[in-house]
PDB file of C-alpha atoms in Angstrom:
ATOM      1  CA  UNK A   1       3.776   2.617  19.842  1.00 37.00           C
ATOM      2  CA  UNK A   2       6.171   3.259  22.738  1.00 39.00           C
ATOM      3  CA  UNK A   3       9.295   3.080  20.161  1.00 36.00           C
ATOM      4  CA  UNK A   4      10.230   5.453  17.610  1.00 38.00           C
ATOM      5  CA  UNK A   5      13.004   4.633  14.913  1.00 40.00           C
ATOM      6  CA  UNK A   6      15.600   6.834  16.449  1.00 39.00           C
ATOM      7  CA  UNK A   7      15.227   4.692  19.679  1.00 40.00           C
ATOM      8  CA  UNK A   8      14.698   1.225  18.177  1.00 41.00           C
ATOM      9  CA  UNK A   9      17.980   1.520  16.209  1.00 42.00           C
ATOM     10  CA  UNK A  10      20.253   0.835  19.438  1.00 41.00           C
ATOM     11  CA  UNK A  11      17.955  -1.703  20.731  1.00 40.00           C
ATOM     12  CA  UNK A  12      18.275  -3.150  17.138  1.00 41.00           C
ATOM     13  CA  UNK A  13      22.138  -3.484  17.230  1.00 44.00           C
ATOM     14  CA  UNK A  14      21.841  -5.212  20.516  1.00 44.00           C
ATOM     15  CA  UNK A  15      19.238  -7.606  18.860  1.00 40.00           C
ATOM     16  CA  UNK A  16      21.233  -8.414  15.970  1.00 42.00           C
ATOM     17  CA  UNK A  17      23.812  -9.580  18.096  1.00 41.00           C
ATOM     18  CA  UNK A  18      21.576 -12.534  18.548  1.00 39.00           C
ATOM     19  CA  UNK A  19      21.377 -13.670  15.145  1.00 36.00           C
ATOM     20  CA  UNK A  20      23.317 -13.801  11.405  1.00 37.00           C
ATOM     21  CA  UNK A  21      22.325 -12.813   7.911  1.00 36.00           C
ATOM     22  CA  UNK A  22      20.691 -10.154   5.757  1.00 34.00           C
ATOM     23  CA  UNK A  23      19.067 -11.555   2.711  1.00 36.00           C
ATOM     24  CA  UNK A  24      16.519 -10.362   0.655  1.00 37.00           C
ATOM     25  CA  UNK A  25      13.060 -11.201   2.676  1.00 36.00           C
ATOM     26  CA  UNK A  26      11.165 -12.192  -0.680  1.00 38.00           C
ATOM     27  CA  UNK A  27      14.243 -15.210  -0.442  1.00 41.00           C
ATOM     28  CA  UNK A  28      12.750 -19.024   1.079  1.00 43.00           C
ATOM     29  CA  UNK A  29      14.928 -20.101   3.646  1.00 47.00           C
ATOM     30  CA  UNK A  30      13.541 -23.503   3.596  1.00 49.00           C
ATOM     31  CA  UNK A  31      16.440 -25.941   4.105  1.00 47.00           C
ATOM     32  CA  UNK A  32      17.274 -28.224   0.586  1.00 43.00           C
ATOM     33  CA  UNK A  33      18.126 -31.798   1.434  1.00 39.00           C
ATOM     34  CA  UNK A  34      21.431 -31.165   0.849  1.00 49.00           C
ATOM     35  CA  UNK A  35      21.316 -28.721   4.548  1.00 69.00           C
ATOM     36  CA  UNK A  36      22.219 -30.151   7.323  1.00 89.00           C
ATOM     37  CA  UNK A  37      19.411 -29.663   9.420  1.00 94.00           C
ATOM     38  CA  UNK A  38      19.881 -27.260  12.950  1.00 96.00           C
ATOM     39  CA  UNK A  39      19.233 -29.310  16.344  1.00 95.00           C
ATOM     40  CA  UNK A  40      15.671 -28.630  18.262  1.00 95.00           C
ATOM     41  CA  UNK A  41      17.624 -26.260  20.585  1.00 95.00           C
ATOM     42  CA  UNK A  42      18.491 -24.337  18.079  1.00 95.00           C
ATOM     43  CA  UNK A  43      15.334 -24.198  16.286  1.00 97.00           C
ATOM     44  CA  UNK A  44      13.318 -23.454  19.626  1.00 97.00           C
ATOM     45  CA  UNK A  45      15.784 -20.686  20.908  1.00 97.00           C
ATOM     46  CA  UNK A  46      15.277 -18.795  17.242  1.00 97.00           C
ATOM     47  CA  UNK A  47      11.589 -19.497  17.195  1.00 98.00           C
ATOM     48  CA  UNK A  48      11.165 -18.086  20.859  1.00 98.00           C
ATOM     49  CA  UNK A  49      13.586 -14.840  20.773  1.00 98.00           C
ATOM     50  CA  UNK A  50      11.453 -14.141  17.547  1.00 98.00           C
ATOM     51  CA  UNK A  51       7.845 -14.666  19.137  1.00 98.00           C
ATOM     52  CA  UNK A  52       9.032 -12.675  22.263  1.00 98.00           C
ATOM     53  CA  UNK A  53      11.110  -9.566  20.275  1.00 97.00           C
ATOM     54  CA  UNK A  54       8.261  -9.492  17.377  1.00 97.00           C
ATOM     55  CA  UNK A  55       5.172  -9.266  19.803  1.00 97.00           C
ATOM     56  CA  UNK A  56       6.870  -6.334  21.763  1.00 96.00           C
ATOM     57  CA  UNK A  57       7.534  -4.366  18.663  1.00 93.00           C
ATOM     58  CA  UNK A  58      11.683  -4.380  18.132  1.00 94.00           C
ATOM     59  CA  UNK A  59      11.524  -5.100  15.160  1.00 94.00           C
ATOM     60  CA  UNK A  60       8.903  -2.683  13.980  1.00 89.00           C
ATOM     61  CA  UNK A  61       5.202  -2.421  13.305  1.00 87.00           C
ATOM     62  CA  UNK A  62       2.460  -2.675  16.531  1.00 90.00           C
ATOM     63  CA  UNK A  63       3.865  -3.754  20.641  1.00 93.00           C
ATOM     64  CA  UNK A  64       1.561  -5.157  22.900  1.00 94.00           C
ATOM     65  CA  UNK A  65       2.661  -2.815  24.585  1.00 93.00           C
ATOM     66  CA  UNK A  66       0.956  -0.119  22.930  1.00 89.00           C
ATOM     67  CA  UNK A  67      -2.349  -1.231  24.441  1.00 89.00           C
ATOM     68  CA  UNK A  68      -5.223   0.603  22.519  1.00 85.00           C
ATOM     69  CA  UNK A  69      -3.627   3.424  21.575  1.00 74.00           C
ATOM     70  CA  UNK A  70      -1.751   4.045  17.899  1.00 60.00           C
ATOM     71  CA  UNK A  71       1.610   2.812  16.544  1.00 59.00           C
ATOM     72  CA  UNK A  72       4.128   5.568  16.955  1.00 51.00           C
ATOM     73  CA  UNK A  73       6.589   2.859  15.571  1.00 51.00           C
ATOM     74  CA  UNK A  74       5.223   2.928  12.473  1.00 44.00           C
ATOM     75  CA  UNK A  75       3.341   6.472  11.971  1.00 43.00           C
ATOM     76  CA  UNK A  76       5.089   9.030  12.112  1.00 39.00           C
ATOM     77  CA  UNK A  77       4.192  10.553   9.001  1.00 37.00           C
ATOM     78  CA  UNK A  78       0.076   9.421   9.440  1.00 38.00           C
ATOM     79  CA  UNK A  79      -2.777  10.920   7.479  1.00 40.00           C
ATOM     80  CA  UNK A  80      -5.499  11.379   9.916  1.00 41.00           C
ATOM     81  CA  UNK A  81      -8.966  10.608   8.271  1.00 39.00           C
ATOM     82  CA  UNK A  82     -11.035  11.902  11.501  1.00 41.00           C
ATOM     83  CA  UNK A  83     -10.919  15.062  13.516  1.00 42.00           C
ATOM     84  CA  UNK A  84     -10.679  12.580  16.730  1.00 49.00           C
ATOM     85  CA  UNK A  85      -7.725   9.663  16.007  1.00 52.00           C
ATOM     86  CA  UNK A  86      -9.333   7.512  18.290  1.00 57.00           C
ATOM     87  CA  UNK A  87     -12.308   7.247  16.396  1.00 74.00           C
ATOM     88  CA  UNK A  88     -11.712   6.334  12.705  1.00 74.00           C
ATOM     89  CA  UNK A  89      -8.737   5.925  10.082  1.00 76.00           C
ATOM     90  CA  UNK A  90      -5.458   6.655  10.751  1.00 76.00           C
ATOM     91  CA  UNK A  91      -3.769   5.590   6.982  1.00 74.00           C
ATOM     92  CA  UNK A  92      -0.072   6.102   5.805  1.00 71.00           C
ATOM     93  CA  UNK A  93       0.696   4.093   2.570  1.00 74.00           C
ATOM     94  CA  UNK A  94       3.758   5.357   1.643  1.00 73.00           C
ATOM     95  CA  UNK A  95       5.750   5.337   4.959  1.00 80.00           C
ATOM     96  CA  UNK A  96       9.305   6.043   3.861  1.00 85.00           C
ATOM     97  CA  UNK A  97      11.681   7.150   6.995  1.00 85.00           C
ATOM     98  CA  UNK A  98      15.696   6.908   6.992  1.00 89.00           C
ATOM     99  CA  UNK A  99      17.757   7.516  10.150  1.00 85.00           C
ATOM    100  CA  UNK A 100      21.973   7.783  10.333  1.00 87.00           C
ATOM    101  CA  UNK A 101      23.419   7.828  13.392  1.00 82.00           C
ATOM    102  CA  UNK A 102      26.803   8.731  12.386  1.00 78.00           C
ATOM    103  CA  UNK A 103      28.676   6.701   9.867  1.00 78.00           C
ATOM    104  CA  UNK A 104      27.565   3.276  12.136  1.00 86.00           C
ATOM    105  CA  UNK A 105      24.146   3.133  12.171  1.00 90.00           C
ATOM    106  CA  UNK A 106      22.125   3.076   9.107  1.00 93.00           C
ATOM    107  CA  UNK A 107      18.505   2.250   8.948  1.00 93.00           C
ATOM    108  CA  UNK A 108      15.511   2.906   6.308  1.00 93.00           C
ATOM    109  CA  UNK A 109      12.192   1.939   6.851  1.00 91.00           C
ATOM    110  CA  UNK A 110       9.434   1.523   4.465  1.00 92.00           C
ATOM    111  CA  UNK A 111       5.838   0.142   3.939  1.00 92.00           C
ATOM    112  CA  UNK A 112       2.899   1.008   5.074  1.00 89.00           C
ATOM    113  CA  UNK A 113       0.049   1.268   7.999  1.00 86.00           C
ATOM    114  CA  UNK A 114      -3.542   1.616   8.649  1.00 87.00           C
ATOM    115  CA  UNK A 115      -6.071   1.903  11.623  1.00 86.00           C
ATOM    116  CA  UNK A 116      -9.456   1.875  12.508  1.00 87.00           C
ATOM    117  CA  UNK A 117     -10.260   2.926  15.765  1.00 86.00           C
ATOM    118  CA  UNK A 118     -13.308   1.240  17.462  1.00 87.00           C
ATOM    119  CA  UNK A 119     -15.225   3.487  19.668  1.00 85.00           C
ATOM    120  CA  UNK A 120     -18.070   3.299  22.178  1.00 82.00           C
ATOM    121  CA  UNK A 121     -19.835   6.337  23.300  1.00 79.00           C
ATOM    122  CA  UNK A 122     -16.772   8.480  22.255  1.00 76.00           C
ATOM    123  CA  UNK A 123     -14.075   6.484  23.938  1.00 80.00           C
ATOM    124  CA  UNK A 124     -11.624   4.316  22.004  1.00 82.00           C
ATOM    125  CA  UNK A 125     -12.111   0.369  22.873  1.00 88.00           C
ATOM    126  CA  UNK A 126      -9.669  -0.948  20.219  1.00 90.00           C
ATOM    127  CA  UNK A 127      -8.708  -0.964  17.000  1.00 91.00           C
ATOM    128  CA  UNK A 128      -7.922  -3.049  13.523  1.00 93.00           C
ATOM    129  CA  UNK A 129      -4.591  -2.590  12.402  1.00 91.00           C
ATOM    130  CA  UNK A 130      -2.904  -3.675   8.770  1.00 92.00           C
ATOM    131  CA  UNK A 131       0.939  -3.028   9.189  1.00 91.00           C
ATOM    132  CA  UNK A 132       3.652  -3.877   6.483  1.00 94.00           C
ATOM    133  CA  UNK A 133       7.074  -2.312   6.910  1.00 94.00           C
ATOM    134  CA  UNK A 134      10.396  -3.280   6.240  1.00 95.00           C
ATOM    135  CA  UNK A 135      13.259  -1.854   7.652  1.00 95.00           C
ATOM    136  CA  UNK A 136      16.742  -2.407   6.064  1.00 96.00           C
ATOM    137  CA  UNK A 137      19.913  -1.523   8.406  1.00 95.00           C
ATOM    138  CA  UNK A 138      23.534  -2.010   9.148  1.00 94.00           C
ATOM    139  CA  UNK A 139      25.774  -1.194  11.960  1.00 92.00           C
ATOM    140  CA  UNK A 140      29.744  -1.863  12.285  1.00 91.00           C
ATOM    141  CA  UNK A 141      30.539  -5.618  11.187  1.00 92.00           C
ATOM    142  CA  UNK A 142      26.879  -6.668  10.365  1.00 94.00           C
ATOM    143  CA  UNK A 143      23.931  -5.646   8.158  1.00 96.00           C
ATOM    144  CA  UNK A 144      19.573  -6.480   8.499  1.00 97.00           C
ATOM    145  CA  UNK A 145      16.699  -6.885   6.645  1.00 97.00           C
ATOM    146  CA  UNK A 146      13.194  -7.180   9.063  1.00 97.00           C
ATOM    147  CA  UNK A 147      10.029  -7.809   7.429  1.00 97.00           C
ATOM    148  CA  UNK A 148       6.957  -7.241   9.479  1.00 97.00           C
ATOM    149  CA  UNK A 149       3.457  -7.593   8.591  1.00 97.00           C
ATOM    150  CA  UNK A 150       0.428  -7.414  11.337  1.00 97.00           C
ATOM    151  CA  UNK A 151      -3.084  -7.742  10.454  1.00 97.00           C
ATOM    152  CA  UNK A 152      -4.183  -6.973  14.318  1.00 96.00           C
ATOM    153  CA  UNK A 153      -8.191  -6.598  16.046  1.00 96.00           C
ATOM    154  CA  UNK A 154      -7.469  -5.337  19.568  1.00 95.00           C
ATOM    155  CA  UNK A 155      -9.924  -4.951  21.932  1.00 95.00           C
ATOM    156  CA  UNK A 156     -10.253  -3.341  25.306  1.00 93.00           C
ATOM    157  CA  UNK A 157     -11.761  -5.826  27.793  1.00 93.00           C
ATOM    158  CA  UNK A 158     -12.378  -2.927  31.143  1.00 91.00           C
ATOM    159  CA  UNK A 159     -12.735   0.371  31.449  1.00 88.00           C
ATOM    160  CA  UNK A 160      -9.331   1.549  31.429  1.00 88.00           C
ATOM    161  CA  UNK A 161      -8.740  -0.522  28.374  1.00 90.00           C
ATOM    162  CA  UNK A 162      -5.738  -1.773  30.935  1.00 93.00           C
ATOM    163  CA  UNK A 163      -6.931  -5.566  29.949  1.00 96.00           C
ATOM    164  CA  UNK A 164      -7.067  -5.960  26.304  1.00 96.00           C
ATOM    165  CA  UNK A 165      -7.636  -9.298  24.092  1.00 97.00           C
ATOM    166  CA  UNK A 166      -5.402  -9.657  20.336  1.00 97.00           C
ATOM    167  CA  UNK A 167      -6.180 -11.920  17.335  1.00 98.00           C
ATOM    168  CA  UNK A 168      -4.987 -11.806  14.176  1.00 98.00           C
ATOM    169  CA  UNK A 169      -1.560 -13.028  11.964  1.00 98.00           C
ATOM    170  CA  UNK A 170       1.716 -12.159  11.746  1.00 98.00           C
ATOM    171  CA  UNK A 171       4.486 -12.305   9.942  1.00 98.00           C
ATOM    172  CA  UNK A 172       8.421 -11.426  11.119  1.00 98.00           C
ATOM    173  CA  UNK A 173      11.088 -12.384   8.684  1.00 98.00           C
ATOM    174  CA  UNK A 174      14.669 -11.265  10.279  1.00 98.00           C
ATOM    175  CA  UNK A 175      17.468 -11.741   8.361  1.00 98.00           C
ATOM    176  CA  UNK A 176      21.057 -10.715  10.026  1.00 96.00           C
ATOM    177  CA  UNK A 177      24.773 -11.577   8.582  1.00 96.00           C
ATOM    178  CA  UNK A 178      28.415 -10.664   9.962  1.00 94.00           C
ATOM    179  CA  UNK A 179      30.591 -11.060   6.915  1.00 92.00           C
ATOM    180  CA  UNK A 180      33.210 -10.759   9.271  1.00 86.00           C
ATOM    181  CA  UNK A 181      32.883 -13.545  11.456  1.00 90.00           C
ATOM    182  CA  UNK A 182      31.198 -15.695   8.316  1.00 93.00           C
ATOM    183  CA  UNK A 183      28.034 -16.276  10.908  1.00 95.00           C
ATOM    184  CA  UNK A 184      24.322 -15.754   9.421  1.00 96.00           C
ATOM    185  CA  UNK A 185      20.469 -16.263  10.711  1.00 96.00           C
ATOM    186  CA  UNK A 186      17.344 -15.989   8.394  1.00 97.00           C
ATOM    187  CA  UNK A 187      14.074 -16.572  11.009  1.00 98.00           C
ATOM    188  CA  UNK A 188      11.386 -16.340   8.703  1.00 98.00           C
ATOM    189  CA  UNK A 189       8.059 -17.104  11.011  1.00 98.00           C
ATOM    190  CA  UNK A 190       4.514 -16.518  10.299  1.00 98.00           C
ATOM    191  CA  UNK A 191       1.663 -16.788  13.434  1.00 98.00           C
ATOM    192  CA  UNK A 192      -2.016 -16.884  13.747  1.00 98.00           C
ATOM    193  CA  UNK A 193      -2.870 -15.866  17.498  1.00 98.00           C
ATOM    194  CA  UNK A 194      -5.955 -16.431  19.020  1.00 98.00           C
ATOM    195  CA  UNK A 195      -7.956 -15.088  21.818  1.00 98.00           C
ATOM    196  CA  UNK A 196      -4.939 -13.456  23.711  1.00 98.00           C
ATOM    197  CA  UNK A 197      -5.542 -11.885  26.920  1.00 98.00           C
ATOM    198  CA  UNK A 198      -2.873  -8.855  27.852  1.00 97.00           C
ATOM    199  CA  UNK A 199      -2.417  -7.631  31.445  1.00 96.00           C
ATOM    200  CA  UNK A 200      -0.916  -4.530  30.671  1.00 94.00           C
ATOM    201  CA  UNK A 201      -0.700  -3.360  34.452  1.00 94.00           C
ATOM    202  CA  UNK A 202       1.545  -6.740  34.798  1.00 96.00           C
ATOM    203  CA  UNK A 203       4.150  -5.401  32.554  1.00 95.00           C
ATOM    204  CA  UNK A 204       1.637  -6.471  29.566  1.00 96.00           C
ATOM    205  CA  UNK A 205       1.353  -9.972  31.124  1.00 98.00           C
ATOM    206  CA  UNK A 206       0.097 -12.330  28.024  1.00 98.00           C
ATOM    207  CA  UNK A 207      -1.798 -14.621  30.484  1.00 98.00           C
ATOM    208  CA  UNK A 208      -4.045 -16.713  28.258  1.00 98.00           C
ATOM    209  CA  UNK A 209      -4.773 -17.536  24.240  1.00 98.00           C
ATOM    210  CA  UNK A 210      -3.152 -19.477  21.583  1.00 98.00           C
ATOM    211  CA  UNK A 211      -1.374 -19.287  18.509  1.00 98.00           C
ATOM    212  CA  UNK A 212      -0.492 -21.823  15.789  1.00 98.00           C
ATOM    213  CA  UNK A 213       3.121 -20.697  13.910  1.00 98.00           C
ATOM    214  CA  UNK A 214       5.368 -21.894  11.338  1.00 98.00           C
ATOM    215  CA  UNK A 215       8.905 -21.385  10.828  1.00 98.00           C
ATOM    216  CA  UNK A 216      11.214 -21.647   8.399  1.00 98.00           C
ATOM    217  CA  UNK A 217      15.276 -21.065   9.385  1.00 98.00           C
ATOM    218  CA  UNK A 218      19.183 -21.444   8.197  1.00 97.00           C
ATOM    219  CA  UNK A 219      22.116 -20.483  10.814  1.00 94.00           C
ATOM    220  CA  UNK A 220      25.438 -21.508  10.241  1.00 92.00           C
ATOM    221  CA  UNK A 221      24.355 -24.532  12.470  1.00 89.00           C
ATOM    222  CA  UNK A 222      21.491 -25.923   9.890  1.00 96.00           C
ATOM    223  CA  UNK A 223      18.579 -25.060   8.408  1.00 97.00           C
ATOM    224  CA  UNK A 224      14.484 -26.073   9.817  1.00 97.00           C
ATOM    225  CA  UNK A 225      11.034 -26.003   8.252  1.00 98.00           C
ATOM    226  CA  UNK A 226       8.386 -26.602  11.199  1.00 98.00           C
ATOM    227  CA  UNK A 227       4.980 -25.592  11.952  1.00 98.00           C
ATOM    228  CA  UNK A 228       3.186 -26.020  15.730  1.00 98.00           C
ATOM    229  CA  UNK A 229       1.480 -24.126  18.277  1.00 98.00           C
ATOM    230  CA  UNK A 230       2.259 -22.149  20.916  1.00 98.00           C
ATOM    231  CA  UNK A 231       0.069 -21.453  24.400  1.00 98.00           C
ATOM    232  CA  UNK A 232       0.280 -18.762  26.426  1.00 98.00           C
ATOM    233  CA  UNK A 233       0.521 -19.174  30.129  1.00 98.00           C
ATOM    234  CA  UNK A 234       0.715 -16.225  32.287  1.00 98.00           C
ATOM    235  CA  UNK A 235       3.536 -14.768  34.133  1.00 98.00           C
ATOM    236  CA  UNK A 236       5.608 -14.224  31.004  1.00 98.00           C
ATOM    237  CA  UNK A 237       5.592 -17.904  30.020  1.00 98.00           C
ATOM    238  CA  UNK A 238       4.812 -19.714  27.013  1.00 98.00           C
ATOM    239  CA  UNK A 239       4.536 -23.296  25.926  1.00 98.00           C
ATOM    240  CA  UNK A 240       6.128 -23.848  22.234  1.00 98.00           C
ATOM    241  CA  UNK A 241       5.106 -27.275  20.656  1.00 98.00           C
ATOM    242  CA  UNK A 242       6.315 -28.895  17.746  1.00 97.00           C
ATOM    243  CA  UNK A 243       8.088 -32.281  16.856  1.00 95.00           C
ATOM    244  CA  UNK A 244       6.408 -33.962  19.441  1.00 95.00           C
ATOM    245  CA  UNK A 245       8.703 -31.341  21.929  1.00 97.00           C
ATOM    246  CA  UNK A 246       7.773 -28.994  24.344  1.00 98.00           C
ATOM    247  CA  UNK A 247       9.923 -26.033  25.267  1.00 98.00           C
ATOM    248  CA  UNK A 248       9.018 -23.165  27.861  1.00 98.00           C
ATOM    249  CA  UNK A 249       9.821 -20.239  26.528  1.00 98.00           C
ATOM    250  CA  UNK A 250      10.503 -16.884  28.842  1.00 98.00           C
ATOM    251  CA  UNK A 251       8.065 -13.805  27.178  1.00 98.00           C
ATOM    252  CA  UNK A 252      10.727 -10.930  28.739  1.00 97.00           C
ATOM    253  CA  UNK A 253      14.220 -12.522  27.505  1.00 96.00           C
ATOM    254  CA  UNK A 254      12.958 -15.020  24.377  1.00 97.00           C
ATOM    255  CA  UNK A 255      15.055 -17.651  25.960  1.00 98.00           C
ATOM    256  CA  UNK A 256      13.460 -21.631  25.586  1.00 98.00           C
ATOM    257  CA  UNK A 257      13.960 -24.167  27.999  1.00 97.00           C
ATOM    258  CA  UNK A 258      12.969 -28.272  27.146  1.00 97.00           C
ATOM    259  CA  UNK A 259      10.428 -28.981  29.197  1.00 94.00           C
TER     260      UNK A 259
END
């Protein structure tokens, strides 16, 4: 990975911003009837920011951006199981890593990795990847809990391994609160993606491939329960479907637009 914990705890703070509420992860957040139930909008714009953040690694556990190469955001205390890492196990089941940066910003991570590097002729062309960490944090005025798990095959697709196909689930469950300003936002979203294709010359481009997703959600605006798909269009675009809706969503910022 391309992020450490030391310099994914600002960008966290800046990404909590964006949401409300730490609860335990093991918690549903499925709306009871008695919720009143959050507009599309809102729905889409939480569903997005979490597809974009999630995929790129802020919240811990494998980036796209990584490519082929190993998760520095989760491995900093790996086992190797081969005299070459890019051809075998790399395995760390008891991943247990806290970081203070003064009395603000707290964070502990825990969980646990493993990768199999696929090789041809002695050069890595992708790997397998089970990652399940959670990190719980706070910062001034607000407090996190992000569950991440990533069953991953990534394969190199030229001889750079600069192109690069993903499949595999995932799971991101972010949970931020302010008790302050009485605000909260569970996102609880699971994905299956198919047959994505990653430019990583083009900023790591996700320019074809599919993904079917369901997500379950509570802000102080209403609560959701909805499953739908989710197609990947090139130039840092998505198409999110569900409800009979269709909302563009922008891969770099997370934002969703109605289409």
């Amino acid at each position: 990975m391309k992020l450490t914990l030391r310099s994914v705890l600002p960008l966290l703070a800046g990404i909590a911003m964006m949401y409300s509420a730490c609860t335990k992860t093991q918690n549903t957040v499925k709306p009871s009837s008695d919720d009143k139930k959050a507009s599309d909008n809102v729905a889409s714009s939480a569903i997005a920011s979490n597809l974009a953040q999630s995929l790129a690694g802020a919240f811990g556990g494998a980036s796209i951006k990584d490519g082929v190469t190993p998760s520095t955001n989760a491995t900093s205390k790996i086992k190797v199981q081969s005299s070459d890492y890019r051809c075998g196990f790399y395995i760390d089941t008891s991943l247990n890593l806290t970081f203070n940066q003064g009395d603000t910003l707290k964070a502990t991570k825990t969980g646990g990795v493993k990768y199999y590097f696929v090789c041809n002729d002695n050069k890595t062309i992708g790997y397998d990847s089970v990652d399940s960490l959670n990190t719980v944090g706070s910062g001034p005025g607000y407090s996190y809990v992000y569950n991440v798990v990533q069953k991953y095959k990534v394969r190199g697709l030229n001889f750079n391994n600069s192109n690069f196909s993903l499949d595999g689930p995932m799971k991101a469950y972010i949970d931020n609160e302010y008790p302050k300003y009485k605000t909260f936002s569970r996102v609880h979203n699971t994905y299956v993606f198919s047959n994505l294709y990653v430019h990583g010359d083009d900023n790591f481009d996700i320019t074809s491939g599919t993904a079917t997703f369901r997500s379950q959600g509570k802000t102080n605006g209403g609560g959701w329960d909805y499953s739908g798909t989710i197609t990947f269009l090139g130039n840092h675009k998505a198409k999110l479907f569900f409800l009979n809706k269709t909302f563009l969503i922008n891969m770099l910022t997370g934002e969703s637009t109605p289409v």
